[in-house]
Amino acid sequence: EAGVTQSPTHLIKTRGQQATLRCSPISGHTSVYWYQQALGLGLQFLLWYDEGEERNRGNFPPRFSGRQFPNYSSELNVNALELEDSALYLCASSYRTGSDTQYFGPGTRLTVL
Amino acid sequence: GEDVEQSLFLSVREGDSSVINCTYTDSSSTYLYWYKQEPGAGLQLLTYIFSNMDMKQDQRLTVLLNKKDKHLSLRIADTQTGDSAIYFCAESIKTGRRALTFGSGTRLQVQP
C-alpha cells in the first residue's frame, strides 16, 4: 500500500512569491493535516482538512491556506513568502474515525531567498 | 493547555537499551505517539498507546505510560546504529483540534 506522497521534494522561492505544495493521502484516508517544521521551532500544526472542508487551523496567518480535492488530495498555498517561511512542510493523513493515527509523508523543503 | 517536553539528546552504545522520556500536560490526551525522523526525511510512526493503557510492547519497542505523572517513555532494546535518529513524542486530543502536539524531539546517537 502506498504511503503519503508529497511534491515537490524541494522548492526554492524568493520573498514575496507564492508557493504551492501538494499532498496525496494514503488510499482510504479522508483527513489531511499540514505541519511546519522550522529550524528551532519544532513541529507546528498548520491545517486540518476532512471531506473537502477546512476543519481547524493552527496559529498561522491567513496567507497560509489550502484546499482538499474530491479525491482527498490536498494543496497548501503560502502567499507573500517571508524568509521565516523556510521550513520542511509535512503532510499527514488519517481515517476520519477510529484512532485517527496520522501517517506522514516525506515532506517538502521550502527555501525562501 | 498542551505542552509536551522531551530531553534533547541521548547517547548509547550499540547493543544497550535506550530510554527516551516525555512529559505532557494535557490530561485529556487520548493517544500518545512516538515518531522517528531520520535526517532529511519525514516522520515514521513507531508506535502509539491509548491513554487507558499502561504499557505496550512491539518487538524491540516498549512504551510505558504513567498517567498520574503524565510521563511517557520509549524503551528500545538492543539499540542498533540504524536507530540513530530524532524521536518525537506527540499527544492527540480526540475531540476538537485533532492536531498532534509534538515535543521538541530527542536526538538518539548510537555509538558502535
PDB file of C-alpha atoms in Angstrom:
ATOM      1  CA  GLU A   1       0.000   0.000   0.000  1.00  0.00           C
ATOM      2  CA  ALA A   2       1.428   3.394  -0.998  1.00  0.00           C
ATOM      3  CA  GLY A   3       2.134   5.847   1.766  1.00  0.00           C
ATOM      4  CA  VAL A   4       1.537   9.581   1.865  1.00  0.00           C
ATOM      5  CA  THR A   5       3.230  11.306  -1.051  1.00  0.00           C
ATOM      6  CA  GLN A   6       4.260  14.936  -1.330  1.00  0.00           C
ATOM      7  CA  SER A   7       5.530  17.086  -4.159  1.00  0.00           C
ATOM      8  CA  PRO A   8       7.792  18.740  -4.899  1.00  0.00           C
ATOM      9  CA  THR A   9      10.624  17.435  -2.736  1.00  0.00           C
ATOM     10  CA  HIS A  10      12.344  20.801  -2.764  1.00  0.00           C
ATOM     11  CA  LEU A  11      11.058  24.245  -3.635  1.00  0.00           C
ATOM     12  CA  ILE A  12      13.060  27.457  -3.846  1.00  0.00           C
ATOM     13  CA  LYS A  13      11.232  30.786  -3.960  1.00  0.00           C
ATOM     14  CA  THR A  14      12.058  34.401  -3.362  1.00  0.00           C
ATOM     15  CA  ARG A  15      10.481  36.679  -0.815  1.00  0.00           C
ATOM     16  CA  GLY A  16       7.023  37.880  -1.810  1.00  0.00           C
ATOM     17  CA  GLN A  17       6.311  34.976  -4.177  1.00  0.00           C
ATOM     18  CA  GLN A  18       3.697  32.282  -3.700  1.00  0.00           C
ATOM     19  CA  ALA A  19       4.387  28.590  -3.071  1.00  0.00           C
ATOM     20  CA  THR A  20       2.092  25.625  -3.717  1.00  0.00           C
ATOM     21  CA  LEU A  21       2.766  22.287  -2.053  1.00  0.00           C
ATOM     22  CA  ARG A  22       0.869  19.101  -2.808  1.00  0.00           C
ATOM     23  CA  CYS A  23      -0.045  16.013  -0.829  1.00  0.00           C
ATOM     24  CA  SER A  24      -1.733  12.709  -1.667  1.00  0.00           C
ATOM     25  CA  PRO A  25      -3.045  10.742   1.309  1.00  0.00           C
ATOM     26  CA  ILE A  26      -2.996   7.019   1.886  1.00  0.00           C
ATOM     27  CA  SER A  27      -5.813   5.346  -0.012  1.00  0.00           C
ATOM     28  CA  GLY A  28      -8.948   5.298   2.147  1.00  0.00           C
ATOM     29  CA  HIS A  29      -7.873   8.190   4.353  1.00  0.00           C
ATOM     30  CA  THR A  30     -10.119  11.238   4.202  1.00  0.00           C
ATOM     31  CA  SER A  31      -8.315  13.562   6.616  1.00  0.00           C
ATOM     32  CA  VAL A  32      -5.202  15.507   5.638  1.00  0.00           C
ATOM     33  CA  TYR A  33      -3.062  17.530   8.017  1.00  0.00           C
ATOM     34  CA  TRP A  34      -0.267  20.019   7.336  1.00  0.00           C
ATOM     35  CA  TYR A  35       2.577  20.743   9.722  1.00  0.00           C
ATOM     36  CA  GLN A  36       5.530  23.112   9.566  1.00  0.00           C
ATOM     37  CA  GLN A  37       8.921  22.045  10.872  1.00  0.00           C
ATOM     38  CA  ALA A  38      11.077  25.143  11.031  1.00  0.00           C
ATOM     39  CA  LEU A  39      14.563  25.187  12.477  1.00  0.00           C
ATOM     40  CA  GLY A  40      14.384  25.971  16.148  1.00  0.00           C
ATOM     41  CA  LEU A  41      10.586  25.990  16.265  1.00  0.00           C
ATOM     42  CA  GLY A  42       9.804  22.300  16.179  1.00  0.00           C
ATOM     43  CA  LEU A  43       6.737  20.776  14.573  1.00  0.00           C
ATOM     44  CA  GLN A  44       3.715  23.042  14.484  1.00  0.00           C
ATOM     45  CA  PHE A  45       0.208  22.234  13.315  1.00  0.00           C
ATOM     46  CA  LEU A  46      -0.953  24.308  10.342  1.00  0.00           C
ATOM     47  CA  LEU A  47      -4.220  22.961   8.927  1.00  0.00           C
ATOM     48  CA  TRP A  48      -6.618  20.018   9.014  1.00  0.00           C
ATOM     49  CA  TYR A  49      -8.873  19.122   6.083  1.00  0.00           C
ATOM     50  CA  ASP A  50     -11.527  16.475   6.008  1.00  0.00           C
ATOM     51  CA  GLU A  51     -14.140  15.679   3.366  1.00  0.00           C
ATOM     52  CA  GLY A  52     -13.117  18.778   1.425  1.00  0.00           C
ATOM     53  CA  GLU A  53     -13.580  21.197   4.318  1.00  0.00           C
ATOM     54  CA  GLU A  54     -11.072  23.040   6.479  1.00  0.00           C
ATOM     55  CA  ARG A  55     -11.801  21.702   9.981  1.00  0.00           C
ATOM     56  CA  ASN A  56      -9.175  23.501  12.012  1.00  0.00           C
ATOM     57  CA  ARG A  57      -6.095  25.657  11.679  1.00  0.00           C
ATOM     58  CA  GLY A  58      -3.127  26.400  13.876  1.00  0.00           C
ATOM     59  CA  ASN A  59      -1.731  29.754  14.888  1.00  0.00           C
ATOM     60  CA  PHE A  60      -0.609  30.865  11.428  1.00  0.00           C
ATOM     61  CA  PRO A  61      -1.536  33.978   9.425  1.00  0.00           C
ATOM     62  CA  PRO A  62      -4.183  33.828   6.667  1.00  0.00           C
ATOM     63  CA  ARG A  63      -1.526  33.821   3.940  1.00  0.00           C
ATOM     64  CA  PHE A  64      -1.211  30.119   4.760  1.00  0.00           C
ATOM     65  CA  SER A  65      -4.189  28.467   3.137  1.00  0.00           C
ATOM     66  CA  GLY A  66      -5.104  25.346   1.292  1.00  0.00           C
ATOM     67  CA  ARG A  67      -7.781  23.098  -0.010  1.00  0.00           C
ATOM     68  CA  GLN A  68      -8.759  19.478  -0.292  1.00  0.00           C
ATOM     69  CA  PHE A  69      -9.937  17.986  -3.547  1.00  0.00           C
ATOM     70  CA  PRO A  70     -12.709  15.390  -4.104  1.00  0.00           C
ATOM     71  CA  ASN A  71     -10.045  12.648  -4.303  1.00  0.00           C
ATOM     72  CA  TYR A  72      -8.861  13.778  -0.825  1.00  0.00           C
ATOM     73  CA  SER A  73      -5.513  15.087  -2.067  1.00  0.00           C
ATOM     74  CA  SER A  74      -4.594  18.498  -0.749  1.00  0.00           C
ATOM     75  CA  GLU A  75      -2.707  21.660  -1.597  1.00  0.00           C
ATOM     76  CA  LEU A  76      -1.031  24.068   0.777  1.00  0.00           C
ATOM     77  CA  ASN A  77      -0.587  27.591  -0.520  1.00  0.00           C
ATOM     78  CA  VAL A  78       1.693  30.132   1.076  1.00  0.00           C
ATOM     79  CA  ASN A  79       1.300  33.683  -0.229  1.00  0.00           C
ATOM     80  CA  ALA A  80       3.631  36.642   0.157  1.00  0.00           C
ATOM     81  CA  LEU A  81       6.516  34.422   1.216  1.00  0.00           C
ATOM     82  CA  GLU A  82       8.757  35.599   4.025  1.00  0.00           C
ATOM     83  CA  LEU A  83      12.245  34.397   4.864  1.00  0.00           C
ATOM     84  CA  GLU A  84      10.967  32.728   8.041  1.00  0.00           C
ATOM     85  CA  ASP A  85       8.634  30.523   5.988  1.00  0.00           C
ATOM     86  CA  SER A  86      11.685  28.451   5.083  1.00  0.00           C
ATOM     87  CA  ALA A  87      10.966  25.052   6.609  1.00  0.00           C
ATOM     88  CA  LEU A  88      10.108  21.430   6.000  1.00  0.00           C
ATOM     89  CA  TYR A  89       6.374  21.142   5.374  1.00  0.00           C
ATOM     90  CA  LEU A  90       4.964  17.785   6.345  1.00  0.00           C
ATOM     91  CA  CYS A  91       1.635  16.362   5.304  1.00  0.00           C
ATOM     92  CA  ALA A  92      -0.096  13.567   7.187  1.00  0.00           C
ATOM     93  CA  SER A  93      -3.274  11.609   6.592  1.00  0.00           C
ATOM     94  CA  SER A  94      -5.635   9.564   8.702  1.00  0.00           C
ATOM     95  CA  TYR A  95      -9.039   7.949   8.749  1.00  0.00           C
ATOM     96  CA  ARG A  96     -11.842  10.248   9.862  1.00  0.00           C
ATOM     97  CA  THR A  97     -12.938   7.954  12.676  1.00  0.00           C
ATOM     98  CA  GLY A  98     -11.280   5.440  14.935  1.00  0.00           C
ATOM     99  CA  SER A  99      -7.805   6.053  16.282  1.00  0.00           C
ATOM    100  CA  ASP A 100      -7.140   8.749  13.646  1.00  0.00           C
ATOM    101  CA  THR A 101      -3.466   7.855  13.775  1.00  0.00           C
ATOM    102  CA  GLN A 102      -1.587  10.193  11.472  1.00  0.00           C
ATOM    103  CA  TYR A 103       0.860   8.865   8.894  1.00  0.00           C
ATOM    104  CA  PHE A 104       3.348  11.310   7.461  1.00  0.00           C
ATOM    105  CA  GLY A 105       4.805  11.914   4.045  1.00  0.00           C
ATOM    106  CA  PRO A 106       8.459  12.701   3.313  1.00  0.00           C
ATOM    107  CA  GLY A 107       7.897  16.453   3.316  1.00  0.00           C
ATOM    108  CA  THR A 108       8.589  19.385   1.025  1.00  0.00           C
ATOM    109  CA  ARG A 109      11.630  21.501   1.838  1.00  0.00           C
ATOM    110  CA  LEU A 110      10.736  25.138   1.106  1.00  0.00           C
ATOM    111  CA  THR A 111      13.569  27.634   0.929  1.00  0.00           C
ATOM    112  CA  VAL A 112      12.753  31.329   0.691  1.00  0.00           C
ATOM    113  CA  LEU A 113      15.602  33.548  -0.505  1.00  0.00           C
TER     114      LEU A 113
ATOM    115  CA  GLY B   1      -3.085  23.749  27.914  1.00  0.00           C
ATOM    116  CA  GLU B   2      -0.986  21.497  25.771  1.00  0.00           C
ATOM    117  CA  ASP B   3       2.727  21.166  26.269  1.00  0.00           C
ATOM    118  CA  VAL B   4       4.983  18.198  25.548  1.00  0.00           C
ATOM    119  CA  GLU B   5       8.572  18.120  26.770  1.00  0.00           C
ATOM    120  CA  GLN B   6      11.500  15.865  25.968  1.00  0.00           C
ATOM    121  CA  SER B   7      15.185  15.871  26.725  1.00  0.00           C
ATOM    122  CA  LEU B   8      17.228  16.946  23.722  1.00  0.00           C
ATOM    123  CA  PHE B   9      19.936  14.331  23.457  1.00  0.00           C
ATOM    124  CA  LEU B  10      20.731  10.732  24.376  1.00  0.00           C
ATOM    125  CA  SER B  11      23.861   8.775  23.574  1.00  0.00           C
ATOM    126  CA  VAL B  12      24.100   4.991  23.994  1.00  0.00           C
ATOM    127  CA  ARG B  13      26.377   2.182  22.872  1.00  0.00           C
ATOM    128  CA  GLU B  14      25.252  -0.342  20.295  1.00  0.00           C
ATOM    129  CA  GLY B  15      23.546  -3.283  21.996  1.00  0.00           C
ATOM    130  CA  ASP B  16      22.484  -1.297  25.065  1.00  0.00           C
ATOM    131  CA  SER B  17      18.896  -0.279  25.807  1.00  0.00           C
ATOM    132  CA  SER B  18      17.795   3.288  25.144  1.00  0.00           C
ATOM    133  CA  VAL B  19      15.108   5.022  27.164  1.00  0.00           C
ATOM    134  CA  ILE B  20      13.611   8.232  25.817  1.00  0.00           C
ATOM    135  CA  ASN B  21      11.352  10.178  28.147  1.00  0.00           C
ATOM    136  CA  CYS B  22       8.495  12.577  27.555  1.00  0.00           C
ATOM    137  CA  THR B  23       6.146  14.545  29.781  1.00  0.00           C
ATOM    138  CA  TYR B  24       2.851  16.056  28.755  1.00  0.00           C
ATOM    139  CA  THR B  25       0.445  18.371  30.498  1.00  0.00           C
ATOM    140  CA  ASP B  26      -2.970  17.879  28.926  1.00  0.00           C
ATOM    141  CA  SER B  27      -4.903  15.318  30.938  1.00  0.00           C
ATOM    142  CA  SER B  28      -7.470  14.947  28.166  1.00  0.00           C
ATOM    143  CA  SER B  29      -4.920  13.326  25.839  1.00  0.00           C
ATOM    144  CA  THR B  30      -6.371  10.212  24.313  1.00  0.00           C
ATOM    145  CA  TYR B  31      -3.482   8.818  22.287  1.00  0.00           C
ATOM    146  CA  LEU B  32       0.236   9.274  22.728  1.00  0.00           C
ATOM    147  CA  TYR B  33       2.603   8.589  19.864  1.00  0.00           C
ATOM    148  CA  TRP B  34       6.254   8.021  19.140  1.00  0.00           C
ATOM    149  CA  TYR B  35       7.615   9.045  15.758  1.00  0.00           C
ATOM    150  CA  LYS B  36      11.128   8.650  14.353  1.00  0.00           C
ATOM    151  CA  GLN B  37      12.744  11.128  11.983  1.00  0.00           C
ATOM    152  CA  GLU B  38      15.941  10.355  10.121  1.00  0.00           C
ATOM    153  CA  PRO B  39      17.967  13.199   8.557  1.00  0.00           C
ATOM    154  CA  GLY B  40      16.143  14.883   5.690  1.00  0.00           C
ATOM    155  CA  ALA B  41      13.146  12.585   5.985  1.00  0.00           C
ATOM    156  CA  GLY B  42       9.550  12.734   7.158  1.00  0.00           C
ATOM    157  CA  LEU B  43       8.171  11.195  10.334  1.00  0.00           C
ATOM    158  CA  GLN B  44       7.865   7.454  10.681  1.00  0.00           C
ATOM    159  CA  LEU B  45       5.239   6.213  13.109  1.00  0.00           C
ATOM    160  CA  LEU B  46       6.878   3.815  15.549  1.00  0.00           C
ATOM    161  CA  THR B  47       4.123   3.033  17.992  1.00  0.00           C
ATOM    162  CA  TYR B  48       1.294   4.559  19.964  1.00  0.00           C
ATOM    163  CA  ILE B  49      -0.544   3.932  23.195  1.00  0.00           C
ATOM    164  CA  PHE B  50      -4.087   4.675  24.186  1.00  0.00           C
ATOM    165  CA  SER B  51      -4.399   6.691  27.351  1.00  0.00           C
ATOM    166  CA  ASN B  52      -6.189   3.908  29.260  1.00  0.00           C
ATOM    167  CA  MET B  53      -3.193   1.583  28.847  1.00  0.00           C
ATOM    168  CA  ASP B  54      -0.072   1.377  30.999  1.00  0.00           C
ATOM    169  CA  MET B  55       2.260  -0.467  28.689  1.00  0.00           C
ATOM    170  CA  LYS B  56       2.587  -1.581  25.113  1.00  0.00           C
ATOM    171  CA  GLN B  57       5.273  -3.811  23.646  1.00  0.00           C
ATOM    172  CA  ASP B  58       6.089  -4.159  19.966  1.00  0.00           C
ATOM    173  CA  GLN B  59       9.205  -6.179  19.161  1.00  0.00           C
ATOM    174  CA  ARG B  60      12.184  -4.129  20.436  1.00  0.00           C
ATOM    175  CA  LEU B  61       9.984  -1.218  21.500  1.00  0.00           C
ATOM    176  CA  THR B  62       8.289  -0.861  24.879  1.00  0.00           C
ATOM    177  CA  VAL B  63       6.111   2.116  25.727  1.00  0.00           C
ATOM    178  CA  LEU B  64       5.307   2.887  29.361  1.00  0.00           C
ATOM    179  CA  LEU B  65       2.636   5.390  30.371  1.00  0.00           C
ATOM    180  CA  ASN B  66       2.290   6.849  33.850  1.00  0.00           C
ATOM    181  CA  LYS B  67      -0.957   8.806  33.723  1.00  0.00           C
ATOM    182  CA  LYS B  68      -0.638  10.127  37.250  1.00  0.00           C
ATOM    183  CA  ASP B  69       2.695  11.807  36.491  1.00  0.00           C
ATOM    184  CA  LYS B  70       1.815  12.417  32.804  1.00  0.00           C
ATOM    185  CA  HIS B  71       5.041  10.659  31.850  1.00  0.00           C
ATOM    186  CA  LEU B  72       5.629   8.582  28.738  1.00  0.00           C
ATOM    187  CA  SER B  73       8.738   6.617  27.880  1.00  0.00           C
ATOM    188  CA  LEU B  74      10.019   4.668  24.902  1.00  0.00           C
ATOM    189  CA  ARG B  75      12.489   1.878  25.519  1.00  0.00           C
ATOM    190  CA  ILE B  76      14.447   0.476  22.587  1.00  0.00           C
ATOM    191  CA  ALA B  77      16.061  -2.852  23.369  1.00  0.00           C
ATOM    192  CA  ASP B  78      19.353  -3.902  21.736  1.00  0.00           C
ATOM    193  CA  THR B  79      19.846  -0.461  20.168  1.00  0.00           C
ATOM    194  CA  GLN B  80      21.458  -0.531  16.729  1.00  0.00           C
ATOM    195  CA  THR B  81      23.297   2.160  14.756  1.00  0.00           C
ATOM    196  CA  GLY B  82      20.270   2.301  12.449  1.00  0.00           C
ATOM    197  CA  ASP B  83      18.238   3.548  15.403  1.00  0.00           C
ATOM    198  CA  SER B  84      20.190   6.822  15.366  1.00  0.00           C
ATOM    199  CA  ALA B  85      17.575   9.483  14.638  1.00  0.00           C
ATOM    200  CA  ILE B  86      15.380  12.096  16.303  1.00  0.00           C
ATOM    201  CA  TYR B  87      12.464  10.672  18.268  1.00  0.00           C
ATOM    202  CA  PHE B  88       9.328  12.733  18.773  1.00  0.00           C
ATOM    203  CA  CYS B  89       6.686  12.203  21.374  1.00  0.00           C
ATOM    204  CA  ALA B  90       3.230  13.550  20.428  1.00  0.00           C
ATOM    205  CA  GLU B  91      -0.166  13.752  22.054  1.00  0.00           C
ATOM    206  CA  SER B  92      -3.559  13.766  20.429  1.00  0.00           C
ATOM    207  CA  ILE B  93      -6.810  15.000  21.838  1.00  0.00           C
ATOM    208  CA  LYS B  94      -9.611  13.219  20.069  1.00  0.00           C
ATOM    209  CA  THR B  95     -12.187  15.949  20.320  1.00  0.00           C
ATOM    210  CA  GLY B  96     -11.707  19.408  18.925  1.00  0.00           C
ATOM    211  CA  ARG B  97      -8.485  20.232  17.187  1.00  0.00           C
ATOM    212  CA  ARG B  98      -7.375  16.757  16.080  1.00  0.00           C
ATOM    213  CA  ALA B  99      -3.897  18.219  15.750  1.00  0.00           C
ATOM    214  CA  LEU B 100      -0.879  16.471  17.190  1.00  0.00           C
ATOM    215  CA  THR B 101       1.182  18.398  19.715  1.00  0.00           C
ATOM    216  CA  PHE B 102       4.810  17.399  19.457  1.00  0.00           C
ATOM    217  CA  GLY B 103       7.714  17.542  21.825  1.00  0.00           C
ATOM    218  CA  SER B 104      10.936  19.122  20.645  1.00  0.00           C
ATOM    219  CA  GLY B 105      12.442  15.742  19.824  1.00  0.00           C
ATOM    220  CA  THR B 106      15.249  13.685  21.365  1.00  0.00           C
ATOM    221  CA  ARG B 107      18.300  13.063  19.243  1.00  0.00           C
ATOM    222  CA  LEU B 108      19.480   9.490  19.817  1.00  0.00           C
ATOM    223  CA  GLN B 109      23.105   8.813  18.956  1.00  0.00           C
ATOM    224  CA  VAL B 110      24.163   5.181  18.901  1.00  0.00           C
ATOM    225  CA  GLN B 111      27.877   4.594  19.170  1.00  0.00           C
ATOM    226  CA  PRO B 112      29.398   1.409  17.731  1.00  0.00           C
TER     227      PRO B 112
END
